[in-house]
GROMACS .gro file of C-alpha atoms in nm:
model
  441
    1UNK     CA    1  18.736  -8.535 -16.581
    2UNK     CA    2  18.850  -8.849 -16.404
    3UNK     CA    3  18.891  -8.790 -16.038
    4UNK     CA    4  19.152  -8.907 -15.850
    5UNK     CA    5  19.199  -8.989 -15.459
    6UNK     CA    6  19.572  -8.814 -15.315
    7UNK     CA    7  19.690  -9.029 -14.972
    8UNK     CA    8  19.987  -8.852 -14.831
    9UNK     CA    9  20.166  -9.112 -14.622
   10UNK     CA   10  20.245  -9.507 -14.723
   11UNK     CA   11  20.179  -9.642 -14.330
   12UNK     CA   12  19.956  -9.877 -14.225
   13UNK     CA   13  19.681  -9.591 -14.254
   14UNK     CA   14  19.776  -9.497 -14.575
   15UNK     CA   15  19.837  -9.826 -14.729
   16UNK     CA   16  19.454  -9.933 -14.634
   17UNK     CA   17  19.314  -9.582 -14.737
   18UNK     CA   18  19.501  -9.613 -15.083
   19UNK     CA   19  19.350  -9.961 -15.126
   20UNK     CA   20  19.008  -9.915 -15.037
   21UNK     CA   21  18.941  -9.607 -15.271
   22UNK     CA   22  19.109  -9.848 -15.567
   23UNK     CA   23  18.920 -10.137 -15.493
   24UNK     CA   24  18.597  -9.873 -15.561
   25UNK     CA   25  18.732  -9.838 -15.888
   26UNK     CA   26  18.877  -9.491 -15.838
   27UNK     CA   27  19.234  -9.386 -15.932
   28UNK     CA   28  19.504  -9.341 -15.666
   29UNK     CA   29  19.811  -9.165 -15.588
   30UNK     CA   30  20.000  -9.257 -15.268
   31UNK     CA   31  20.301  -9.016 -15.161
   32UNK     CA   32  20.573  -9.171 -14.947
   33UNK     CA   33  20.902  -8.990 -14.907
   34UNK     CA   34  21.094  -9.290 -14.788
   35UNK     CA   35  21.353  -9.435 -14.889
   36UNK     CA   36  21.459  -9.071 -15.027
   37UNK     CA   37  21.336  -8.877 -14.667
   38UNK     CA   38  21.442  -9.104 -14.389
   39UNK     CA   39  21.241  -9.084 -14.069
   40UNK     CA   40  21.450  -9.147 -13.726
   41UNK     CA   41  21.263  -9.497 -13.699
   42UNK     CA   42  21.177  -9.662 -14.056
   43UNK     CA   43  21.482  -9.903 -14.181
   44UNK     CA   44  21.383  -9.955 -14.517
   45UNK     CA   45  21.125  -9.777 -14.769
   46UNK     CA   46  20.881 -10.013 -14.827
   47UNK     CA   47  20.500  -9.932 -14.719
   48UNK     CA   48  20.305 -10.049 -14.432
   49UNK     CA   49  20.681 -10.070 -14.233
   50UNK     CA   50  20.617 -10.189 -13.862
   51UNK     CA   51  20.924  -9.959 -13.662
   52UNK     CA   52  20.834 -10.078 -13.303
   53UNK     CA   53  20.670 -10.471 -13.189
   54UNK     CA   54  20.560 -10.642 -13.411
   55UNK     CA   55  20.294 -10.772 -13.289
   56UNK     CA   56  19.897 -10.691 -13.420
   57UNK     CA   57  19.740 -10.663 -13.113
   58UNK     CA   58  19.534 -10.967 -13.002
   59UNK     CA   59  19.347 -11.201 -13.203
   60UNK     CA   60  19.091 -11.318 -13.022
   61UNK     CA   61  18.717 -11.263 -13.062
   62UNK     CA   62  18.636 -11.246 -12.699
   63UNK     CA   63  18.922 -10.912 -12.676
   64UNK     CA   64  18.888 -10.527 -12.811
   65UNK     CA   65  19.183 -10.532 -13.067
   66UNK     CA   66  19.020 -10.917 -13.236
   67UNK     CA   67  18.662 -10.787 -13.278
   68UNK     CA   68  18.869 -10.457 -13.472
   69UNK     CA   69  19.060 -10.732 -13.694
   70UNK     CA   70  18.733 -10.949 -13.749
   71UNK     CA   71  18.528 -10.636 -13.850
   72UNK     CA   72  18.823 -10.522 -14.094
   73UNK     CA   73  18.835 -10.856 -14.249
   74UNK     CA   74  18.457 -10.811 -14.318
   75UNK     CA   75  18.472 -10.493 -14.443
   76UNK     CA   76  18.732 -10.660 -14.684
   77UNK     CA   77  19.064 -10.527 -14.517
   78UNK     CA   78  19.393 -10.585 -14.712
   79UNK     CA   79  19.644 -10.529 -14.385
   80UNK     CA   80  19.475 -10.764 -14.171
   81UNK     CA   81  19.446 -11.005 -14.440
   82UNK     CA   82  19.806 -11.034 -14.516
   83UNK     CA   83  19.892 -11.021 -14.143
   84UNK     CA   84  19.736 -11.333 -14.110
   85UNK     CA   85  19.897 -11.495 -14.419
   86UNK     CA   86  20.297 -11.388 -14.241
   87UNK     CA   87  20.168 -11.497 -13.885
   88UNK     CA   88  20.424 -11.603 -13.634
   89UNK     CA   89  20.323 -11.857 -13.298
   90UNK     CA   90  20.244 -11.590 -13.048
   91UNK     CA   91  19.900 -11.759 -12.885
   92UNK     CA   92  19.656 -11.536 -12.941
   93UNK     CA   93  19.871 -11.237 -13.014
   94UNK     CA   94  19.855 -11.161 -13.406
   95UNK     CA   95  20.233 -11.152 -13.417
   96UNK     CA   96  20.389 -11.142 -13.816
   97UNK     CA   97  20.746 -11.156 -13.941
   98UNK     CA   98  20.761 -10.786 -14.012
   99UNK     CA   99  20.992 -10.740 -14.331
  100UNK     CA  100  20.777 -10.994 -14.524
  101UNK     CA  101  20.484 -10.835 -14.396
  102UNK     CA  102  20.569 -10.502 -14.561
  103UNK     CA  103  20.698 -10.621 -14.865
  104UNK     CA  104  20.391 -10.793 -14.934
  105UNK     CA  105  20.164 -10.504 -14.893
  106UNK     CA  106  20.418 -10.291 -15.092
  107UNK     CA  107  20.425 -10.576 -15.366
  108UNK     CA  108  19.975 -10.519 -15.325
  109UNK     CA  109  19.998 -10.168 -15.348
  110UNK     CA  110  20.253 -10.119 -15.659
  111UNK     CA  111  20.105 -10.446 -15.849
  112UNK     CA  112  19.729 -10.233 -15.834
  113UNK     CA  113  19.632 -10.093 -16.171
  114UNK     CA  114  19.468  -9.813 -16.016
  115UNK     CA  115  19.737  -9.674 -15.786
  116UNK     CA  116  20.050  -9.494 -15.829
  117UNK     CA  117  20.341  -9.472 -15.532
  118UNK     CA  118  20.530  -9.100 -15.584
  119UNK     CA  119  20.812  -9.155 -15.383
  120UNK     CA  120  20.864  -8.768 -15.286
  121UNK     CA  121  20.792  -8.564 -14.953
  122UNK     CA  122  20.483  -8.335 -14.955
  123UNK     CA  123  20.570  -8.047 -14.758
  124UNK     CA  124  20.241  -7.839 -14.765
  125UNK     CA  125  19.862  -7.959 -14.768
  126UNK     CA  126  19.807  -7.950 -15.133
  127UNK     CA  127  19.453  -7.782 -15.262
  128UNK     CA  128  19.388  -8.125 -15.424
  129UNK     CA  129  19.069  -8.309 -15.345
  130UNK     CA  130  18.997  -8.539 -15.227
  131UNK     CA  131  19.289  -8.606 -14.986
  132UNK     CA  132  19.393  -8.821 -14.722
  133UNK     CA  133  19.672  -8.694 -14.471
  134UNK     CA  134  19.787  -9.010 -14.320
  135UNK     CA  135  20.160  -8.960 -14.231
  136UNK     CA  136  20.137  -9.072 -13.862
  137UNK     CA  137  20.326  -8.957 -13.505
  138UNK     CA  138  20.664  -8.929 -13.738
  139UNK     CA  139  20.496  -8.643 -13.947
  140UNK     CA  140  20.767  -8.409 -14.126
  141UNK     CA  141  20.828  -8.105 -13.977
  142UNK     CA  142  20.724  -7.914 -14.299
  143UNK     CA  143  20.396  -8.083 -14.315
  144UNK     CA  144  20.323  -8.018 -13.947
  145UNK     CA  145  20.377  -7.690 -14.009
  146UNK     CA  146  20.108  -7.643 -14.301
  147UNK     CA  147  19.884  -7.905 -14.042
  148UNK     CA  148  19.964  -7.663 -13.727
  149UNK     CA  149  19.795  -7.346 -13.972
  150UNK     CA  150  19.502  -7.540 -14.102
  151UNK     CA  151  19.419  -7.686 -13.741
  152UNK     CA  152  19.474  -7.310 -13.625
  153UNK     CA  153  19.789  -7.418 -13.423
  154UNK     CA  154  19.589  -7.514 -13.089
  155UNK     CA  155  19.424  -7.839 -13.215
  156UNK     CA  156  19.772  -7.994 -13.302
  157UNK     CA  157  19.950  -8.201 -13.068
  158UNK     CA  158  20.328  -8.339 -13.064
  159UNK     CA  159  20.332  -8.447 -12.756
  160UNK     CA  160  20.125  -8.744 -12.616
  161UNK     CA  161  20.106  -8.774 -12.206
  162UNK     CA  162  19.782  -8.991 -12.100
  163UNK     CA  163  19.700  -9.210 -11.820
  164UNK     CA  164  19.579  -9.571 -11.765
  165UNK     CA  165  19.192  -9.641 -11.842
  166UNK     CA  166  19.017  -9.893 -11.673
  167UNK     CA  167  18.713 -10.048 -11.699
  168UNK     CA  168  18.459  -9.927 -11.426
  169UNK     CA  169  18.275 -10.250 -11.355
  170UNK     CA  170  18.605 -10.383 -11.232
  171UNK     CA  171  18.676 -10.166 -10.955
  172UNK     CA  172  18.600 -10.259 -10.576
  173UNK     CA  173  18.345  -9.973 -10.502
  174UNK     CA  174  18.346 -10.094 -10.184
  175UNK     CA  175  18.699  -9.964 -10.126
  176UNK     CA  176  18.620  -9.671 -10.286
  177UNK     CA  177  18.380  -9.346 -10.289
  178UNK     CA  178  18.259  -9.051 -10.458
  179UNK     CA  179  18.335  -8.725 -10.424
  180UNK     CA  180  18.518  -8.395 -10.475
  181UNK     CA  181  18.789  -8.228 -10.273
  182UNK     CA  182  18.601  -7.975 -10.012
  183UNK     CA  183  18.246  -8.126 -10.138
  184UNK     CA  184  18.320  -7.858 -10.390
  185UNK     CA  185  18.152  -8.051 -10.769
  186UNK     CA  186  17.945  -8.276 -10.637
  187UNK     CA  187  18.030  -8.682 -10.688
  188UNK     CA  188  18.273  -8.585 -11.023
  189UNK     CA  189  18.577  -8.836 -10.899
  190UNK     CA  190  18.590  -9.195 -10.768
  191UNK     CA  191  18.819  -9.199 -10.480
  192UNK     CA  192  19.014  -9.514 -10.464
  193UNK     CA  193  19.215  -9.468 -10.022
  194UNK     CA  194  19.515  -9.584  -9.892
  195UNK     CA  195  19.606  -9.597  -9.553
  196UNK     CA  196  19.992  -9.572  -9.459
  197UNK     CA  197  20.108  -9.914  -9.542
  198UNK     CA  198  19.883  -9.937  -9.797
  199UNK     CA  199  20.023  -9.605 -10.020
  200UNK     CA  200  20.399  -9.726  -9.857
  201UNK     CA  201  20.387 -10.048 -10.021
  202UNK     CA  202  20.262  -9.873 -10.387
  203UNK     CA  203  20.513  -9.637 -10.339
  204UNK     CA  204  20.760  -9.847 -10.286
  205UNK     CA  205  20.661 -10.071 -10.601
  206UNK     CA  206  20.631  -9.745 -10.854
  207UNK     CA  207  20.989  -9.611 -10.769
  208UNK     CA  208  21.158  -9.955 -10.860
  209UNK     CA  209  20.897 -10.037 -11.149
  210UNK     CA  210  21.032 -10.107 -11.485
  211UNK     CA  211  21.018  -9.804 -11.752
  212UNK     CA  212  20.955  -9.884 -12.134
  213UNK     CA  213  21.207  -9.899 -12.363
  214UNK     CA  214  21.242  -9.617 -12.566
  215UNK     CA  215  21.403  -9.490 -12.915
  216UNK     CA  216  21.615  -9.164 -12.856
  217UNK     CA  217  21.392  -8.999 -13.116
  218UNK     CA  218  21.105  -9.126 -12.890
  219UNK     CA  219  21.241  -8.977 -12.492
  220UNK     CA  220  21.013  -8.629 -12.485
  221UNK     CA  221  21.156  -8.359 -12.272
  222UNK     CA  222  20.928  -8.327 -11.941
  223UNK     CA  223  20.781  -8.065 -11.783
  224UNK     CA  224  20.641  -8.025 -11.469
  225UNK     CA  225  20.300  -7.980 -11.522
  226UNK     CA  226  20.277  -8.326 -11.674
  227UNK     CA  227  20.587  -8.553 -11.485
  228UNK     CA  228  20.543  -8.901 -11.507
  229UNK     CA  229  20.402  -9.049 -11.137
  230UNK     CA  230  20.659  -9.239 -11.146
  231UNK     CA  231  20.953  -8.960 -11.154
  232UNK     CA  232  20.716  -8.799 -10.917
  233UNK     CA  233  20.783  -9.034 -10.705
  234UNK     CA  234  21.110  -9.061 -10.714
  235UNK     CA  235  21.184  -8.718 -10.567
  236UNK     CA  236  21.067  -8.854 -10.211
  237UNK     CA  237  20.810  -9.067 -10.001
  238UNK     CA  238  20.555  -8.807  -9.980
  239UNK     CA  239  20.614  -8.642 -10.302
  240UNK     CA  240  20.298  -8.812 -10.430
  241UNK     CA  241  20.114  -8.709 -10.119
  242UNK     CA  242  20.166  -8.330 -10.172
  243UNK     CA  243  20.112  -8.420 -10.579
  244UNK     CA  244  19.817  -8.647 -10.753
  245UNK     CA  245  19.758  -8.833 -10.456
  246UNK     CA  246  19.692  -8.561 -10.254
  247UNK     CA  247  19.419  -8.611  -9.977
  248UNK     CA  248  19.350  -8.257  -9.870
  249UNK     CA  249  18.983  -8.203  -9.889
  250UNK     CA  250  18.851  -8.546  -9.886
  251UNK     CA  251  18.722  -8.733  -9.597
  252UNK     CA  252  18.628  -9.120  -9.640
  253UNK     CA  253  18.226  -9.140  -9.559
  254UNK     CA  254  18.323  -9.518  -9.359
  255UNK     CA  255  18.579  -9.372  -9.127
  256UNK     CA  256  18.509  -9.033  -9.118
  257UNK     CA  257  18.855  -8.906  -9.138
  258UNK     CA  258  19.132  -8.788  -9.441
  259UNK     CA  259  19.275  -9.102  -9.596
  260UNK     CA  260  19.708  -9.083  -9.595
  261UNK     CA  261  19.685  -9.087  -9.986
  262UNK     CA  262  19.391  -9.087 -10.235
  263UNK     CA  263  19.415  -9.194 -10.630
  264UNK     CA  264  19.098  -9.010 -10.791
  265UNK     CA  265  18.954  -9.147 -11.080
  266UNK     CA  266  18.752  -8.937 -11.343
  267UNK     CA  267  18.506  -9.068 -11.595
  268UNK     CA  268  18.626  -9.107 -11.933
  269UNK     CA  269  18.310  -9.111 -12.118
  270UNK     CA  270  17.917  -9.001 -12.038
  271UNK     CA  271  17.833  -9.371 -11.925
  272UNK     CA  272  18.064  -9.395 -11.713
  273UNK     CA  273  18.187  -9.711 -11.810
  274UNK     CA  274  18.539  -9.644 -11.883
  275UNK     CA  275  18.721  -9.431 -11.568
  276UNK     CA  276  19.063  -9.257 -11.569
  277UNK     CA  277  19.363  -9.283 -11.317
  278UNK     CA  278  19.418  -8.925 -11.274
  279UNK     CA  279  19.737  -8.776 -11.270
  280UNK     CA  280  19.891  -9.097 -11.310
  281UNK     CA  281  20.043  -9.064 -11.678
  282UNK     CA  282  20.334  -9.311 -11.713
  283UNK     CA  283  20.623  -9.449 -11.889
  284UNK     CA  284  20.666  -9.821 -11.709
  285UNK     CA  285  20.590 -10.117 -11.908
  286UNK     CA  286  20.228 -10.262 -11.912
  287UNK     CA  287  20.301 -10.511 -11.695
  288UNK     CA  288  20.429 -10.335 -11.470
  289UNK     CA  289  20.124 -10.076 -11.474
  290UNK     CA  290  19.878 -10.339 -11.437
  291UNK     CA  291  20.065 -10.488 -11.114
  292UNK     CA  292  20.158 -10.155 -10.955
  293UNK     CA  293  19.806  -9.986 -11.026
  294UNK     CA  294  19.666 -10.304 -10.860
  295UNK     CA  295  19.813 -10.257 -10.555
  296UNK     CA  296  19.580 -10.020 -10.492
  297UNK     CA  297  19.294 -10.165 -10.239
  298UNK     CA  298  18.964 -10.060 -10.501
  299UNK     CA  299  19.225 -10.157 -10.813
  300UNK     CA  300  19.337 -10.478 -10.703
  301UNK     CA  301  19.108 -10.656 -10.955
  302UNK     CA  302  19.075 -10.346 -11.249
  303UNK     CA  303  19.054 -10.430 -11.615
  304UNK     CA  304  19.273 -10.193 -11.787
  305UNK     CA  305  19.114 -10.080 -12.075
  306UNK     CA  306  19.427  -9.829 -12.177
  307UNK     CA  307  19.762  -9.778 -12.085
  308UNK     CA  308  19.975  -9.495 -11.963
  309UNK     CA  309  20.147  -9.363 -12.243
  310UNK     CA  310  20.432  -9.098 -12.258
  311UNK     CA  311  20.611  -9.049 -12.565
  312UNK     CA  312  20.665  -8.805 -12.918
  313UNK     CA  313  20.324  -8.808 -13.131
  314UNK     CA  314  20.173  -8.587 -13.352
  315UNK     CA  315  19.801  -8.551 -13.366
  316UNK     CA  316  19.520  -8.377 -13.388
  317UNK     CA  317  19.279  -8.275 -13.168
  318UNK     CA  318  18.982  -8.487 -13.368
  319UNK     CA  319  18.667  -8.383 -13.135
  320UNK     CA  320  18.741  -8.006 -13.273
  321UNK     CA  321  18.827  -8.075 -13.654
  322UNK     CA  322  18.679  -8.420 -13.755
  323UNK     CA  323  18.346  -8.533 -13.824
  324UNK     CA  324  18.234  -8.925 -13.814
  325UNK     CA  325  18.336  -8.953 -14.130
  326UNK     CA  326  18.667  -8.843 -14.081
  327UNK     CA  327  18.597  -8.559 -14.312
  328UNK     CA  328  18.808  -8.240 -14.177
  329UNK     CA  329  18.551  -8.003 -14.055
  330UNK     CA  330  18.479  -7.714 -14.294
  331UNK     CA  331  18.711  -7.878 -14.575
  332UNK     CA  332  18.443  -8.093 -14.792
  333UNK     CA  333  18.715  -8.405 -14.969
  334UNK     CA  334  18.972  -8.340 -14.651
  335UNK     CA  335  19.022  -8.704 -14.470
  336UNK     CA  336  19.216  -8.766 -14.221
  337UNK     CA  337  19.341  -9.134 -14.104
  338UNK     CA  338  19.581  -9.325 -13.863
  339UNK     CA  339  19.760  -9.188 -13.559
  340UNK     CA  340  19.719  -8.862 -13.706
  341UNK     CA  341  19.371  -8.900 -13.612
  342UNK     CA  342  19.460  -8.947 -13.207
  343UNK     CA  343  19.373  -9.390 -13.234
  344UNK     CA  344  19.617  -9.605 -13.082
  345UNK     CA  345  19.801  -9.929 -13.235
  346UNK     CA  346  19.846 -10.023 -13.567
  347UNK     CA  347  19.495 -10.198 -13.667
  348UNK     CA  348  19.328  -9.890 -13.535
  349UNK     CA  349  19.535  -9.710 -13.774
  350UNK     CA  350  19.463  -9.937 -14.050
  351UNK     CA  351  19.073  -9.895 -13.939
  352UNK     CA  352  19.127  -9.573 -13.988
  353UNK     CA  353  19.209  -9.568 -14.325
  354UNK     CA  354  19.013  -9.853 -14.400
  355UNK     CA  355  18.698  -9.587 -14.336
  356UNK     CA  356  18.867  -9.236 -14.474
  357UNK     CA  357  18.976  -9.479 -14.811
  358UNK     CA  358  18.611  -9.546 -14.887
  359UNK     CA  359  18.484  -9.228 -14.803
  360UNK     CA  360  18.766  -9.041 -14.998
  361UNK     CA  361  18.658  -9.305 -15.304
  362UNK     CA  362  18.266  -9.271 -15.276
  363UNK     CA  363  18.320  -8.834 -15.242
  364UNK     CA  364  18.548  -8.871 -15.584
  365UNK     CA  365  18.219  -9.077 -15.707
  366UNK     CA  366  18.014  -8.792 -15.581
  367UNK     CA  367  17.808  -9.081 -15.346
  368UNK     CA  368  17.751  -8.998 -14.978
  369UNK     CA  369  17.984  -9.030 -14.704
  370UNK     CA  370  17.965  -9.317 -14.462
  371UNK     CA  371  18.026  -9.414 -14.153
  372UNK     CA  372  18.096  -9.700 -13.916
  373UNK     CA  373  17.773  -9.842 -13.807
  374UNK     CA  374  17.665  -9.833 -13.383
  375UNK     CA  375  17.761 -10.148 -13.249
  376UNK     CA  376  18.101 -10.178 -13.409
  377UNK     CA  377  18.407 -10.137 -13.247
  378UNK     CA  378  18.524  -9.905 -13.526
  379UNK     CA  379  18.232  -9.705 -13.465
  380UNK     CA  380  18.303  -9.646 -13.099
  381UNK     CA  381  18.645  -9.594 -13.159
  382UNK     CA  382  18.591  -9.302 -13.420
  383UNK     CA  383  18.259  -9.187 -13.203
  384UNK     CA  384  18.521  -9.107 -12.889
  385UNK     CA  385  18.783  -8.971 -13.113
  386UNK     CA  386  18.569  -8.738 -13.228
  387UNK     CA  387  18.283  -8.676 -12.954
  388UNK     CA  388  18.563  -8.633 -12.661
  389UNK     CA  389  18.583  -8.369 -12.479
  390UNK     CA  390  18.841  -8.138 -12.683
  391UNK     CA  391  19.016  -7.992 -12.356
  392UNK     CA  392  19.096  -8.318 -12.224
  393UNK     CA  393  19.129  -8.555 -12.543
  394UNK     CA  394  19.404  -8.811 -12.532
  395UNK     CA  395  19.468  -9.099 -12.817
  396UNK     CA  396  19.234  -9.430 -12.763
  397UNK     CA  397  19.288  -9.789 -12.827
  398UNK     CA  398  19.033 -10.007 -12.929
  399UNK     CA  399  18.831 -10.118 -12.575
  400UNK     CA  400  18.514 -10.258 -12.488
  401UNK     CA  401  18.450  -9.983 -12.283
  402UNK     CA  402  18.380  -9.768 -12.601
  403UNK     CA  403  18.093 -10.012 -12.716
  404UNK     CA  404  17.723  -9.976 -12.576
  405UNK     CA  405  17.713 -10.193 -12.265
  406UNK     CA  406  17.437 -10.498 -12.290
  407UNK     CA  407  17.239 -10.542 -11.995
  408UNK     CA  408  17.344 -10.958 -11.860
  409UNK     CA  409  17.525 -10.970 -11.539
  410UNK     CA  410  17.771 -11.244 -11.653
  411UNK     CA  411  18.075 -11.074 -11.844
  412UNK     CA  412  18.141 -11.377 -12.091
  413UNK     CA  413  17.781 -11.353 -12.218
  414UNK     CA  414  17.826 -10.956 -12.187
  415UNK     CA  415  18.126 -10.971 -12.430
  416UNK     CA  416  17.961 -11.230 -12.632
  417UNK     CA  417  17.674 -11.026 -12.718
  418UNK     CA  418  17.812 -10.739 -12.758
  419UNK     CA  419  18.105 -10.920 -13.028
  420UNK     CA  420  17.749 -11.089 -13.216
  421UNK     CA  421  17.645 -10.704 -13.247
  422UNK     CA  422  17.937 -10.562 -13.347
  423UNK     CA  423  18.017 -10.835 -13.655
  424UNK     CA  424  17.642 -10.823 -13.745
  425UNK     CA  425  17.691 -10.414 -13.769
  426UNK     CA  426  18.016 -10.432 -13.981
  427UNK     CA  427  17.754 -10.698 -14.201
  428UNK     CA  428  17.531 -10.417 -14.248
  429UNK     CA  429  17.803 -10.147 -14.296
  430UNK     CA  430  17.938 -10.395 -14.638
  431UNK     CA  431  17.569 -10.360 -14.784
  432UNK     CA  432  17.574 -10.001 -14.710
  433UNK     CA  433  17.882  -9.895 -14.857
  434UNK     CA  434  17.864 -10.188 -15.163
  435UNK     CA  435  18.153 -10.291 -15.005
  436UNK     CA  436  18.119 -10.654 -15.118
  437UNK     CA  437  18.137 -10.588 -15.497
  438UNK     CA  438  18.400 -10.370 -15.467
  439UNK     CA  439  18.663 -10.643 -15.550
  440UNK     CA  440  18.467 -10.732 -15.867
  441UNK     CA  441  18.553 -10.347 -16.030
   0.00000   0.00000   0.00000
């Protein structure tokens, strides 16, 4: 019997997962249930729809999100191909003009001989295999549901509340020192002090910062074990003080004596390259995270690797359900892809799907699974998605910080090496997966 790949969800995700797993010469059905099943943000029902910016991400080779679009183009990527072909002047920005963006993948998609778009809502995970779930933050309620059972409730999230990231070789250690409230833990958190006029002047800045815009869909309702700093803020000078910024317990090694306010930072991964601003989930505008954050004495120069993110998003906790594959743990043909996965941005999500596509095609072929190859920036992003630490896993954007770090002192010639390794692993990951005859099927 023929086999067939089933992709739930016609995203960005799905869109790439349905067209890899054709272009391996294996029949496709993609289910979308727009235009008939509106969602609170999509305007139109064609695939691949951009509802927020629409802009890519950067472009760049010497940035996170352009080594992502260069490896996808290798790997033979339909998204960012036609991204680049609807392009709009936005310097190095990958910017397109988003209705003729989606209406060209959409033509792609319904013009392949090997795929079929069912225009109907799937409401339960069907028994069908294999299958790709890629229906994003916007997931229907009924398939959350059936996604809330098979993920045993607990490893579903709908609600995403994460702080900024930065990168650890650009804080000022100098200003800053290790250690745990009471001694109590040994060196687990970088303490980052302000004195008085210091933690007066951030204050100052974070209660008159400038919030994100939002969709009313998009506002989730707070609670207080997870406030934005900002609205922490708000309720009074020392709120913060008595809150994340607390410096009870901690004494500063050069002056001997409890700073007025402390920011802790926690390491983000076992290296210790990437390091996270506790407590300090947000909902200003990048910008205005980046200048705030840097008013901070040991931030003043930090390299934000993620931002502060508060808004509605359903995922799933991947470190206790997916493998490297993206294969669903214990469910052999189960892929997952996109948002649903816990990446940030829209070429992540595409990445995604990019990987679960092929590996959906080559298990219909009965071939073995495969996976992103060290070195890429795919591979780091799907190695912390699913190696995190399950308690205290948060989506992740494509960063440097998730790549092995190359031992040269000068950061240009850091990121240069490190971009040669990744393109020459996502080289190696086309021979490995026959990726470049693919289009010849």
């Amino acid at each position: 019997m023929e086999r067939e790949v089933h992709v739930i969800g016609g995203g960005l995700a799905g869109a790439e997962a349905a067209w890899q797993a054709a272009r391996l010469g294996v029949r496709v059905v993609l289910y979308e249930m727009r235009p008939g099943t509106a969602t609170p943000a999509h305007r139109t029902g064609d695939l691949a729809e951009l509802v927020c910016s629409n802009s890519l991400g950067s472009a760049a080779l010497d940035t996170a999100s352009g080594v992502l679009k260069r490896e996808m183009e290798i790997l033979g990527g339909l998204l960012v191909r036609i991204a680049r072909e609807h392009a709009l002047p936005a310097g190095q920005a990958l910017a397109v003009e988003r209705d003729a963006f989606s209406e060209h993948v959409t033509r792609c998609i319904l013009a392949h001989p090997l795929i079929t778009v069912v225009r109907q809502e799937v409401r339960e995970v069907p028994a069908e295999r294999p299958l790709i779930i890629a229906t994003g933050p916007l997931t229907s309620d009924a398939l959350a549901d059936s996604l809330s059972r098979l993920t045993k409730s607990r490893y579903l999230h709908f609600y995403d509340a994460s702080s900024p990231i930065v990168d650890a070789s650009s804080v000022d250690f100098s200003r800053a020192f290790w250690g745990s409230r009471y001694g109590k833990g040994g060196e687990d958190y970088l303490n980052c002090p302000m004195n008085s006029a210091e933690y007066r002047a951030f204050w100052e800045a974070l209660v008159k910062a400038e919030q994100a815009p939002r969709h009313a869909f998009d506002t989730p309702a707070y609670f207080e074990g997870c406030l934005p700093v900002e609205r922490i803020a708000m309720r009074g000078f020392h709120a913060l003080r008595y809150g994340p910024l607390k410096p009870v317990g901690i004494v500063d090694p050069k002056t001997g004596r409890r700073p007025y306010a402390v920011l802790q930072l926690r390491r983000e991964d076992s290296e210790g390259s990437m390091l996270n601003l506790v407590g300090c989930q947000t909902s200003l505008k990048w910008s205005e995270q980046r200048r705030v954050f840097r008013m901070v004495p040991a931030l003043s120069r930090a390299e934000f690797l993620r931002y502060g993110v508060m808004h509605r998003n359903t995922y799933v906790c991947s470190p206790a359900v997916l493998s490297d594959t993206l294969e669903f743990s214990g469910n052999p043909g189960l892929f997952l892809a996109g948002q649903l996965t816990g990446v940030e941005g829209y070429m992540e999500s595409a990445a995604t799907g990019l990987l679960a596509g092929v590996n959906a095609a080559r298990y219909a072929l009965g071939e073995p699974l495969v996976r992103a190859e060290p070195g890429m920036m795919l591979h780091g992003l799907i190695r912390y998605i699913t190696s995190a630490d399950p308690v205290k896993f948060q989506p992740m954007n494509a960063s440097f910080g998730l790549l092995p770090r190359v031992e040269l002192k000068d950061r240009k010639e850091r990121r240069k090496a490190m971009v040669l390794r990744a393109l020459q692993s996502a080289d190696k990951m086309v021979k490995i997966a026959n990726l470049a005859i693919a289009d010849r099927l």
